[in-house]
Amino acid sequence: MEMNLGQWLGVQDCRQQERQWNRRASEEEDLTWPLTDSVGKSCAFFMPPFLSWKMSWHPQYRSSKFRHVFGKPASKENCYDSVPITRSVHDNHFCAVNPHFIAVVTECAGGGAFLVIPLHQGRVSSSSKSLFSLEKDIFKTGKLDPHYPKVCGHRGNVLDIKWNPFDDFEIASCSEDATIKIWDIPKQLLARNLTACRKELVAHSRRVGLVEWHPTAANILFSSGYDYKVMVWNLDTKESVIMSPVKTINCHQDVILSMSFNTNGSLLATACRDRKIRVLDPRAGAVLQEASYKGHRANKVLFLGNLKKLLSTGTSRWNNRQVALWDQDDLSVPLTEEDLDGSSGVLFPFYDADTNMLYVVGKGDGNIRYYEVSADKPHLNYLTEYRSYNPQKGIGVMPKRGLDVSSCEIFRFYKLITTKSLIEPVSMIVPRRSESYQEDIYPPTAGAQPSLTAQEWLSGMNKGPVLVSLRPGSELLSTRPLPPERPLSNPMAPTSPLLFNQREKLGAEDGRRPFSLLEEKAPRWAAEHRLEEKKTWLTNGFDIFECPPPKTENELLQMFYRQQDEIRRLRELVTQREVQAKQLELEIKNLRMGSERF
């Protein structure tokens, strides 16, 4: 068999490595064959057969449903143009997004201000059901009016803004004037500048750099300032000016650069300018864990959902940008470190607990790297990156309940491009051929309802977030209580909603539960399929007989998808009934044959 030059060099390289392995075999007992990439991958196919049992082969290919996720930027007409983005050098996001509004820190003479741009045209309803679309006819995009009203009440530059996760019309802002303000945003469009805040928090002695809402408790806000203090505020009071927080944490020796909560809000992680990462008890203020690792200077820190791990971004000893993964119970040494590049911009990490995906966004970069995080080694699995020529100064993230599930969108960024005064939405999409709802990439996620009151959390209670489904029409994602569920219908009853209501009235007049007589005479399998019958009436919690007519093309598509799901369920139900009917026929036939024998 003839070999070309590359194959011959590969064979010679493998033989040389075999000789090295034989020399070291007498010194070490457990050795594996040291493959190399110096010549090419062809050396892996010329491995000596006597070493095959010694080698454990681990392929680089890793099966993942998110391996082909790609970033899709919005077209120019679906971007927000002529936005006066702030020129502050503070290392913050400068942007906050929820399903109704985009808030952006901007420039303002004589103080600090930010813009609140509605996503939807006209009046915004808090009970809107169509939060899953990206149709340009319902979004207010394009050029911004240069005289667009601002939210301006601070005397210094605004450094951070955060929407209340349980109220889409309430936002917190902090400023260089050492105050935190809570604003109520009207549901209609702003007609003039908003200067009157609902609450003002005054206790920091120096400028306030960060604010963070508690993830599960209502009306609990955290703030950190350049006075090296973290303050816990209870907003569930009637006072318009709050002078004293419920707790002040004084364990930091320098400016706090980042704050992050775990899933239920029982732990708080901070990154400080003194190069230390701390895990705190936010109620007691005690330091539970502290990292003093010299090889990694952390700027941002992030809890990774329920994995009991922390991720930090910063720089290495050689000033390379770096990502480090930590065990939250042991911060002595990181589990893994990965150098990215030699740029100087701060890295902002974002974690999606539903898909276990990590996104790393660099300030001044145009790209977005994303990884898949696992509990086993290697913990960080690089997927790919979204590349763009437009550098971002800040970034905003849409909550999961505001994504477009019909296009398999799993994350959405809003890039602040200062060079073009532009806000560019970038959607991270999982390519799927099916147009139906993808249950595997949309598990139940945190909704807009708190699981604890402020007093319950302060008294020591911990609860996870209230989970909701993202399936269109499955549940109203609002803070209002859900309507009571309709009673179950009997499988033997007619399927007309009018007859259903009439029989309910008759049952109520007799003082008995509706259809009680029919249920007593119904066959045994009727009770087993009562839940399936309910699904035909209430499709994923959505009453198909009370559905309003669609007004937009997106609502029409959602109605079509619901009808397709309903048809599939009905076909499955009919198939099951046919099988049961055949089983009953066989039982009757067997009984007749047994009676004829006797």
GROMACS .gro file of C-alpha atoms in nm, residues 503-517 520:
model
   16
  503ARG     CA    1  -7.692   2.115   3.334
  504GLU     CA    2  -7.480   2.310   3.583
  505LYS     CA    3  -7.787   2.516   3.677
  506LEU     CA    4  -8.004   2.205   3.714
  507GLY     CA    5  -7.743   2.042   3.936
  508ALA     CA    6  -7.723   2.351   4.155
  509GLU     CA    7  -8.104   2.363   4.195
  510ASP     CA    8  -8.116   2.000   4.307
  511GLY     CA    9  -7.847   2.070   4.568
  512ARG     CA   10  -7.624   1.807   4.415
  513ARG     CA   11  -7.309   1.812   4.200
  514PRO     CA   12  -7.385   1.837   3.825
  515PHE     CA   13  -7.416   1.505   3.644
  516SER     CA   14  -7.405   1.305   3.967
  517LEU     CA   15  -7.668   1.055   3.840
  520GLU     CA   16  -7.311   0.683   3.905
   0.00000   0.00000   0.00000
